[in-house]
Each structure stands twice: as structure tokens, then as C-alpha cells.
Amino acid sequence: MPPLDPDLLAVAEATKGFLPADEAAALHEAGLAAPPGTWLEVGTYCGRSTVHLGAAARARGSRLVTLDHHRGSEENQPGWEWHDTSLVDAHTGRLETLPSLRRTLWDAALDDVVSVVVGTTQQVAGWWTTPLTLLFLDGNHTEQVAQHDYAAFAPHVVAGGTLLIHDVFERPEDGGRPPWNVFCRARDSGEFEPVGQQGSLRWLRRV
Ligand code: MG
């Protein structure tokens, strides 16, 4: 599999985000191995992972939809560990990552491959009907929302399609439980078989 184009890698590296280089490379590679079609990323933030997946989507002739309400998860809010004051919108006083994403996609020349959907996963789940050949779950990490996002979008993944889950930590001392619980739910459902793992990124294939 060819690695990400150096110019695009530079864009991704300059983008704020929580995806380490080794996991980003694995995400790109998993995208290159996924069937062409419509891909959905849940949890965009400023678009670092979107560059890696978007570049793979272009190479595969796929289209990537990236979904986020763009006002940050709990851990991004004021007073929390992952709060970034430079991302606060003076008008709302809330975190606002959409302008950063738009600049990222511009710099990566991926506007024609990536469709940006702004909304909560609960909103979008209400009308989403498109079959998916790749689903990347990296949204809100509360148990309730993580389970919701899996239940809402995993059924749209077609046979042979790829399911990726970020921040999966088997040991509780390494990280939060919800993504691990979602991974176990997918694996134990009999509908997905684990294919690969890099750091906290896991990917499975729909049987
Ligand atoms: Mg993540």
C-alpha cells in the first residue's frame, strides 16, 4: 500500500487532533484496503484523520462523509484536559472546529472528495439510509453516545465493508471503556470479524 502523499501528510501533521502518526498511517492503509463506495467518519474535530481517510477515499474512488457538531466533546470544554482556547468562537463562547476543518480540507485539496455534515449523530441517524463500505467511529466517548453511534450506523455497513473504531483500550488503566465496549459488541455480534489493530485503532470486516 502506498503511504500518504508527503504534502498531505504535512497538512495532517499541522492539523490539531488526537491521532498519533502510527494510527494515522494505519487508518490510511485500512482505507486503501476498503471497498469503494460511501464512507462515513463519525467525529471530525479539525480534520486530521479526515485527511488520511479522504486521501484513501480519493485513491479508491470513494466518497467520504465526515460528521460532527463541531462544538467539541466533553473533554474539549473549558476546564477539561483537552480544551484548546484558540478554538473558542467569541460569538458563542463555545468550541468551534468547523473553520479549522474547512481550512484543512482546502489545504489538502479534498473538498471534492469529502462532504462535511454538521450535526449530532442523533440528528443524522434519523435520516441516514446510505449503505456504507467503511465506517470510522471516533465521536463522543460517553457510553451512551458511543453505543448509539454503533447501533445507528454499523447496520449500514455492507458485507465486506470495514468498521474502524478509535480509542479502543483493552486495559482500563490505559483509557476509557466505551470504545472498548463497542469493539466487544461488534466482535461478539458475529457480524464483524477483527482484522487489524494499531495502537488504540482497531478495524473489523463485516461478514
Ligand atoms: Mg479518537
mmCIF file of N, CA and C and ligand atoms in Angstrom, residues 17-20 23 42-43 49 75 136-139 141 165-168 179 200, ligand 1:
data_model
loop_
_atom_site.group_PDB
_atom_site.id
_atom_site.type_symbol
_atom_site.label_atom_id
_atom_site.label_comp_id
_atom_site.label_asym_id
_atom_site.label_seq_id
_atom_site.Cartn_x
_atom_site.Cartn_y
_atom_site.Cartn_z
ATOM 1 N N GLY A 17 -5.335 17.597 16.566
ATOM 2 C CA GLY A 17 -6.056 16.336 16.633
ATOM 3 C C GLY A 17 -5.430 15.375 17.619
ATOM 4 N N PHE A 18 -6.053 14.216 17.722
ATOM 5 C CA PHE A 18 -5.664 13.258 18.756
ATOM 6 C C PHE A 18 -5.334 11.903 18.141
ATOM 7 N N LEU A 19 -4.811 11.913 16.910
ATOM 8 C CA LEU A 19 -4.497 10.678 16.213
ATOM 9 C C LEU A 19 -2.981 10.596 16.021
ATOM 10 N N PRO A 20 -2.304 9.687 16.744
ATOM 11 C CA PRO A 20 -0.851 9.552 16.605
ATOM 12 C C PRO A 20 -0.467 9.100 15.192
ATOM 13 N N GLU A 23 -1.092 5.436 14.134
ATOM 14 C CA GLU A 23 -2.503 5.097 13.965
ATOM 15 C C GLU A 23 -3.065 5.773 12.719
ATOM 16 N N VAL A 42 -17.330 9.376 11.844
ATOM 17 C CA VAL A 42 -18.099 9.978 12.936
ATOM 18 C C VAL A 42 -17.108 10.598 13.910
ATOM 19 N N GLY A 43 -17.100 11.933 13.987
ATOM 20 C CA GLY A 43 -16.153 12.635 14.852
ATOM 21 C C GLY A 43 -15.022 13.203 14.018
ATOM 22 N N SER A 49 -7.657 13.173 10.919
ATOM 23 C CA SER A 49 -7.966 11.836 10.396
ATOM 24 C C SER A 49 -8.694 11.927 9.061
ATOM 25 N N GLU A 75 -14.557 16.457 26.848
ATOM 26 C CA GLU A 75 -13.165 16.649 27.242
ATOM 27 C C GLU A 75 -12.512 17.858 26.559
ATOM 28 N N PHE A 136 -15.978 4.787 10.271
ATOM 29 C CA PHE A 136 -14.949 5.077 11.271
ATOM 30 C C PHE A 136 -15.622 5.744 12.469
ATOM 31 N N LEU A 137 -15.653 5.045 13.592
ATOM 32 C CA LEU A 137 -16.291 5.571 14.806
ATOM 33 C C LEU A 137 -15.240 6.232 15.689
ATOM 34 N N ASP A 138 -15.344 7.570 15.815
ATOM 35 C CA ASP A 138 -14.383 8.333 16.628
ATOM 36 C C ASP A 138 -15.070 9.573 17.195
ATOM 37 N N GLY A 139 -16.341 9.403 17.580
ATOM 38 C CA GLY A 139 -17.102 10.539 18.078
ATOM 39 C C GLY A 139 -17.060 10.638 19.591
ATOM 40 N N HIS A 141 -17.224 9.960 23.366
ATOM 41 C CA HIS A 141 -16.778 8.732 24.018
ATOM 42 C C HIS A 141 -17.552 8.393 25.279
ATOM 43 N N ILE A 165 -12.671 1.578 14.701
ATOM 44 C CA ILE A 165 -13.018 2.187 15.979
ATOM 45 C C ILE A 165 -11.738 2.754 16.597
ATOM 46 N N HIS A 166 -11.799 4.029 17.004
ATOM 47 C CA HIS A 166 -10.626 4.658 17.605
ATOM 48 C C HIS A 166 -10.748 4.693 19.130
ATOM 49 N N ASP A 167 -9.597 4.788 19.786
ATOM 50 C CA ASP A 167 -9.506 4.896 21.248
ATOM 51 C C ASP A 167 -9.991 3.634 21.954
ATOM 52 N N VAL A 168 -9.670 2.492 21.376
ATOM 53 C CA VAL A 168 -10.020 1.201 21.968
ATOM 54 C C VAL A 168 -8.879 0.767 22.891
ATOM 55 N N PRO A 179 -15.262 2.926 23.992
ATOM 56 C CA PRO A 179 -14.847 2.365 22.684
ATOM 57 C C PRO A 179 -14.499 0.873 22.765
ATOM 58 N N SER A 200 -4.438 2.266 19.542
ATOM 59 C CA SER A 200 -5.830 2.175 20.006
ATOM 60 C C SER A 200 -6.819 2.121 18.837
HETATM 61 MG MG MG B 1 -10.203 9.493 18.771
#
